[in-house]
Short mmCIF file of C-alpha atoms in Angstrom, two decimals:
data_model
loop_
_atom_site.label_atom_id
_atom_site.label_comp_id
_atom_site.label_asym_id
_atom_site.label_seq_id
_atom_site.Cartn_x
_atom_site.Cartn_y
_atom_site.Cartn_z
CA GLU A 16 57.39 18.17 22.15
CA THR A 17 59.43 19.56 25.04
CA GLY A 18 62.23 21.00 22.94
CA VAL A 19 64.80 18.84 24.72
CA THR A 20 65.86 15.60 23.08
CA GLN A 21 68.02 12.81 24.46
CA THR A 22 69.74 9.91 22.75
CA PRO A 23 69.82 7.02 23.14
CA ARG A 24 66.55 6.38 24.97
CA HIS A 25 67.81 3.05 26.29
CA LEU A 26 71.35 1.86 26.90
CA VAL A 27 72.73 -1.38 28.28
CA MET A 28 76.42 -1.49 29.01
CA GLY A 29 78.95 -3.61 30.82
CA MET A 30 81.09 -2.25 33.60
CA THR A 31 84.14 -1.98 31.35
CA ASN A 32 82.41 -0.18 28.49
CA LYS A 33 82.65 3.47 27.55
CA LYS A 34 79.53 5.15 26.28
CA SER A 35 78.09 8.65 25.97
CA LEU A 36 74.66 10.15 26.49
CA LYS A 37 73.64 13.08 24.34
CA CYS A 38 71.23 15.91 25.05
CA GLU A 39 70.17 18.67 22.69
CA GLN A 40 67.89 21.61 23.43
CA HIS A 41 66.17 23.65 20.73
CA LEU A 42 64.88 26.39 23.03
CA GLY A 43 67.71 28.89 22.93
CA HIS A 44 68.41 28.41 26.63
CA ASN A 45 71.68 29.25 28.34
CA ALA A 46 71.62 26.66 31.12
CA MET A 47 71.67 22.86 30.91
CA TYR A 48 71.51 20.20 33.59
CA TRP A 49 72.06 16.48 34.14
CA TYR A 50 69.88 14.66 36.70
CA LYS A 51 69.87 11.06 37.91
CA GLN A 52 66.53 9.45 38.69
CA SER A 53 66.76 6.21 40.67
CA ALA A 54 63.85 4.14 41.91
CA LYS A 55 62.44 5.32 45.25
CA LYS A 56 64.93 8.21 45.51
CA PRO A 57 64.51 11.91 44.77
CA LEU A 58 65.91 13.27 41.56
CA GLU A 59 69.57 14.08 42.07
CA LEU A 60 71.18 17.02 40.34
CA MET A 61 74.54 15.94 38.90
CA PHE A 62 75.89 18.85 36.85
CA VAL A 63 74.93 22.37 35.83
CA TYR A 64 76.27 24.24 32.84
CA SER A 65 75.78 27.90 32.03
CA LEU A 66 76.92 29.07 28.60
CA GLU A 67 79.13 26.00 28.23
CA GLU A 68 80.79 26.58 31.59
CA ARG A 69 80.29 24.09 34.41
CA VAL A 70 78.92 25.94 37.42
CA GLU A 71 78.04 23.05 39.68
CA ASN A 72 79.25 19.53 40.28
CA ASN A 73 77.39 17.76 43.05
CA SER A 74 80.06 15.32 44.24
CA VAL A 75 79.53 13.05 41.28
CA PRO A 76 82.04 10.18 40.83
CA SER A 77 84.66 10.75 38.17
CA ARG A 78 83.34 7.83 36.14
CA PHE A 79 80.74 10.37 34.96
CA SER A 80 82.29 13.07 32.81
CA PRO A 81 80.13 15.88 31.37
CA GLU A 82 80.90 17.92 28.29
CA CYS A 83 79.13 21.00 26.96
CA PRO A 84 80.61 22.03 23.60
CA ASN A 85 77.99 24.75 23.05
CA SER A 86 74.85 26.01 24.73
CA SER A 87 72.63 23.63 22.75
CA HIS A 88 74.43 20.36 23.41
CA LEU A 89 75.32 18.47 26.54
CA PHE A 90 77.01 15.09 26.82
CA LEU A 91 77.56 12.68 29.67
CA HIS A 92 80.51 10.37 29.10
CA LEU A 93 80.39 7.11 31.01
CA HIS A 94 83.23 4.72 31.82
CA THR A 95 83.77 1.85 34.24
CA LEU A 96 80.29 2.22 35.69
CA GLN A 97 78.85 0.16 38.52
CA PRO A 98 75.50 -1.67 38.62
CA GLU A 99 74.21 0.90 41.11
CA ASP A 100 74.60 3.54 38.38
CA SER A 101 71.63 1.98 36.58
CA ALA A 102 68.98 4.70 36.49
CA LEU A 103 67.11 7.13 34.29
CA TYR A 104 69.35 10.05 33.31
CA LEU A 105 67.46 13.22 32.60
CA CYS A 106 68.70 16.29 30.83
CA ALA A 107 67.04 19.67 31.34
CA SER A 108 67.51 23.24 30.20
CA SER A 109 66.37 26.65 31.40
CA PRO A 110 66.75 30.19 30.10
CA ASN A 111 69.18 31.38 32.76
CA VAL A 112 70.96 29.47 35.54
CA LEU A 113 70.67 32.47 37.88
CA GLU A 114 66.91 32.97 37.57
CA SER A 115 65.27 30.63 40.01
CA THR A 116 61.73 31.34 38.81
CA ASP A 117 62.56 30.00 35.36
CA THR A 118 60.96 26.73 34.36
CA GLN A 119 63.26 23.84 33.63
CA TYR A 120 62.40 21.85 30.52
CA PHE A 121 63.22 18.16 30.69
CA GLY A 122 64.06 15.64 28.04
CA PRO A 123 62.53 12.14 28.06
CA GLY A 124 65.62 10.60 29.60
CA THR A 125 68.00 7.75 28.86
CA ARG A 126 67.27 4.51 30.69
CA LEU A 127 70.71 3.13 31.57
CA THR A 128 71.30 -0.45 32.69
CA VAL A 129 74.77 -1.46 33.84
CA LEU A 130 75.40 -5.20 33.88
CA ALA B 13 68.29 23.74 54.58
CA GLN B 14 65.45 23.45 52.13
CA SER B 15 63.63 20.15 51.67
CA VAL B 16 60.27 18.74 50.65
CA THR B 17 58.35 15.72 51.85
CA GLN B 18 55.67 14.06 49.79
CA LEU B 19 53.30 11.99 51.86
CA GLY B 20 52.20 8.82 50.10
CA SER B 21 54.29 7.28 47.36
CA HIS B 22 51.14 5.88 45.73
CA VAL B 23 47.68 7.41 45.57
CA SER B 24 44.63 5.87 43.88
CA VAL B 25 41.47 7.77 43.05
CA SER B 26 38.39 6.97 41.03
CA GLU B 27 37.78 8.80 37.78
CA GLY B 28 35.85 11.96 38.57
CA ALA B 29 36.97 12.05 42.21
CA LEU B 30 39.05 14.73 43.89
CA VAL B 31 42.81 14.45 43.51
CA LEU B 32 44.89 15.54 46.52
CA LEU B 33 48.66 15.07 46.51
CA ARG B 34 50.47 16.26 49.59
CA CYS B 35 53.71 18.21 49.82
CA ASN B 36 55.23 19.76 52.93
CA TYR B 37 58.33 21.88 52.77
CA SER B 38 61.08 23.02 55.05
CA SER B 39 62.84 26.26 54.27
CA SER B 40 64.80 28.86 56.18
CA VAL B 41 63.84 31.53 53.65
CA PRO B 42 60.60 32.26 51.80
CA PRO B 43 60.38 29.30 49.44
CA TYR B 44 59.82 28.98 45.75
CA LEU B 45 57.83 25.78 45.17
CA PHE B 46 57.06 23.75 42.08
CA TRP B 47 54.99 20.77 41.02
CA TYR B 48 56.19 18.70 38.09
CA VAL B 49 54.47 15.74 36.42
CA GLN B 50 56.15 12.80 34.71
CA TYR B 51 54.08 10.70 32.34
CA PRO B 52 55.34 7.21 31.47
CA ASN B 53 58.46 7.22 29.35
CA GLN B 54 58.66 11.00 29.38
CA GLY B 55 60.63 13.68 31.15
CA LEU B 56 59.25 16.03 33.78
CA GLN B 57 56.84 18.79 32.81
CA LEU B 58 56.01 21.82 34.92
CA LEU B 59 52.47 21.85 36.28
CA LEU B 60 52.65 25.04 38.33
CA LYS B 61 54.93 27.13 40.49
CA TYR B 62 54.71 29.42 43.50
CA THR B 63 57.13 32.33 43.53
CA SER B 64 55.74 34.49 46.36
CA ALA B 65 52.85 36.09 44.48
CA ALA B 66 49.31 34.74 44.87
CA THR B 67 49.07 31.87 47.35
CA LEU B 68 46.60 29.95 45.19
CA VAL B 69 48.37 28.92 42.03
CA LYS B 70 46.60 27.55 39.00
CA GLY B 71 48.44 25.28 36.62
CA ILE B 72 47.87 23.27 33.51
CA ASN B 73 45.33 20.46 33.06
CA GLY B 74 43.03 21.80 35.79
CA PHE B 75 45.50 21.42 38.65
CA GLU B 76 46.03 23.99 41.35
CA ALA B 77 48.00 24.27 44.57
CA GLU B 78 47.74 26.49 47.61
CA PHE B 79 50.73 27.78 49.53
CA LYS B 80 50.00 27.70 53.26
CA LYS B 81 52.83 29.15 55.30
CA SER B 82 51.26 28.26 58.64
CA GLU B 83 51.13 24.59 57.62
CA THR B 84 54.34 24.65 55.53
CA SER B 85 52.34 22.94 52.81
CA PHE B 86 51.89 23.17 49.07
CA HIS B 87 49.36 20.45 48.28
CA LEU B 88 48.29 19.77 44.70
CA THR B 89 44.60 19.35 43.92
CA LYS B 90 42.29 18.75 41.01
CA PRO B 91 38.50 18.65 41.46
CA SER B 92 37.85 15.75 39.09
CA ALA B 93 40.39 13.12 38.11
CA HIS B 94 40.72 12.00 34.54
CA MET B 95 42.33 8.79 33.32
CA SER B 96 45.00 10.86 31.59
CA ASP B 97 46.14 12.21 34.98
CA ALA B 98 47.78 8.89 35.81
CA ALA B 99 51.45 9.78 36.22
CA GLU B 100 54.10 10.49 38.82
CA TYR B 101 54.06 13.89 40.48
CA PHE B 102 57.04 15.62 42.03
CA CYS B 103 57.12 18.53 44.43
CA ALA B 104 60.28 20.65 44.49
CA VAL B 105 61.72 23.59 46.42
CA ILE B 106 64.50 25.91 45.40
CA LEU B 107 67.83 25.80 47.19
CA TRP B 108 70.07 28.81 46.61
CA GLY B 109 73.84 28.44 46.50
CA PHE B 110 76.45 30.94 47.60
CA SER B 111 77.44 31.64 44.02
CA GLY B 112 73.97 32.92 43.21
CA THR B 113 72.98 29.78 41.36
CA TYR B 114 70.12 27.61 42.50
CA LYS B 115 68.95 24.04 42.25
CA TYR B 116 65.76 22.12 42.76
CA ILE B 117 65.40 19.86 45.75
CA PHE B 118 62.84 17.25 44.71
CA GLY B 119 60.58 15.07 46.77
CA THR B 120 60.48 11.33 46.21
CA GLY B 121 57.39 11.54 44.05
CA THR B 122 53.79 10.33 44.27
CA ARG B 123 52.44 7.93 41.70
CA LEU B 124 48.81 8.67 40.92
CA LYS B 125 46.59 5.87 39.70
CA VAL B 126 43.13 6.66 38.33
CA LEU B 127 40.55 3.90 38.51
CA ALA B 128 37.78 3.61 35.95
#
């Protein structure tokens, strides 16, 4: 039990669909993250939130839209995706976005397939 | 800029044999380095981290890593492989931003296979 849960675990969507990924952390952390994990590529940081405020956006296309309504929940809204967006999307949390020695705790991921 | 390189995308060892997973880093400042493990259908889990204290770092499940500045390396080792060690292993270095925040820069991962 990592303390970070993600739903759904698997998602198949067409390019015209709109869907959302959900992440919830039960660790009392202040920072939450979205990562993209594609085959044969390093994990890519997409977004960083600290206390519900977005502090980093790593040049992610606008078809990915994050939302952090409170420090325990993080969403990734998806619309008009492309097949190359198929990947494992990982959510993580850490106690404090400014403390680089903190461990990040990862959820199990959502396996997204875009047809 | 900070980066890490993991040599060998796949490594196979026999059960009971030494595990050695290689990670070399590039950093313009003293680095913070991490090893994470990802078991099938799970997220990443921290194995160990180096944050400028002792150069030999011990982690969970019998793993350890040694920071060698002269070789810019942070290789992960375990004396005796167990079947349960089969997973993908990621090395990461910290990259600091101007705003005081940081992010991990991950390597491409090494998939460890343990043979019976």
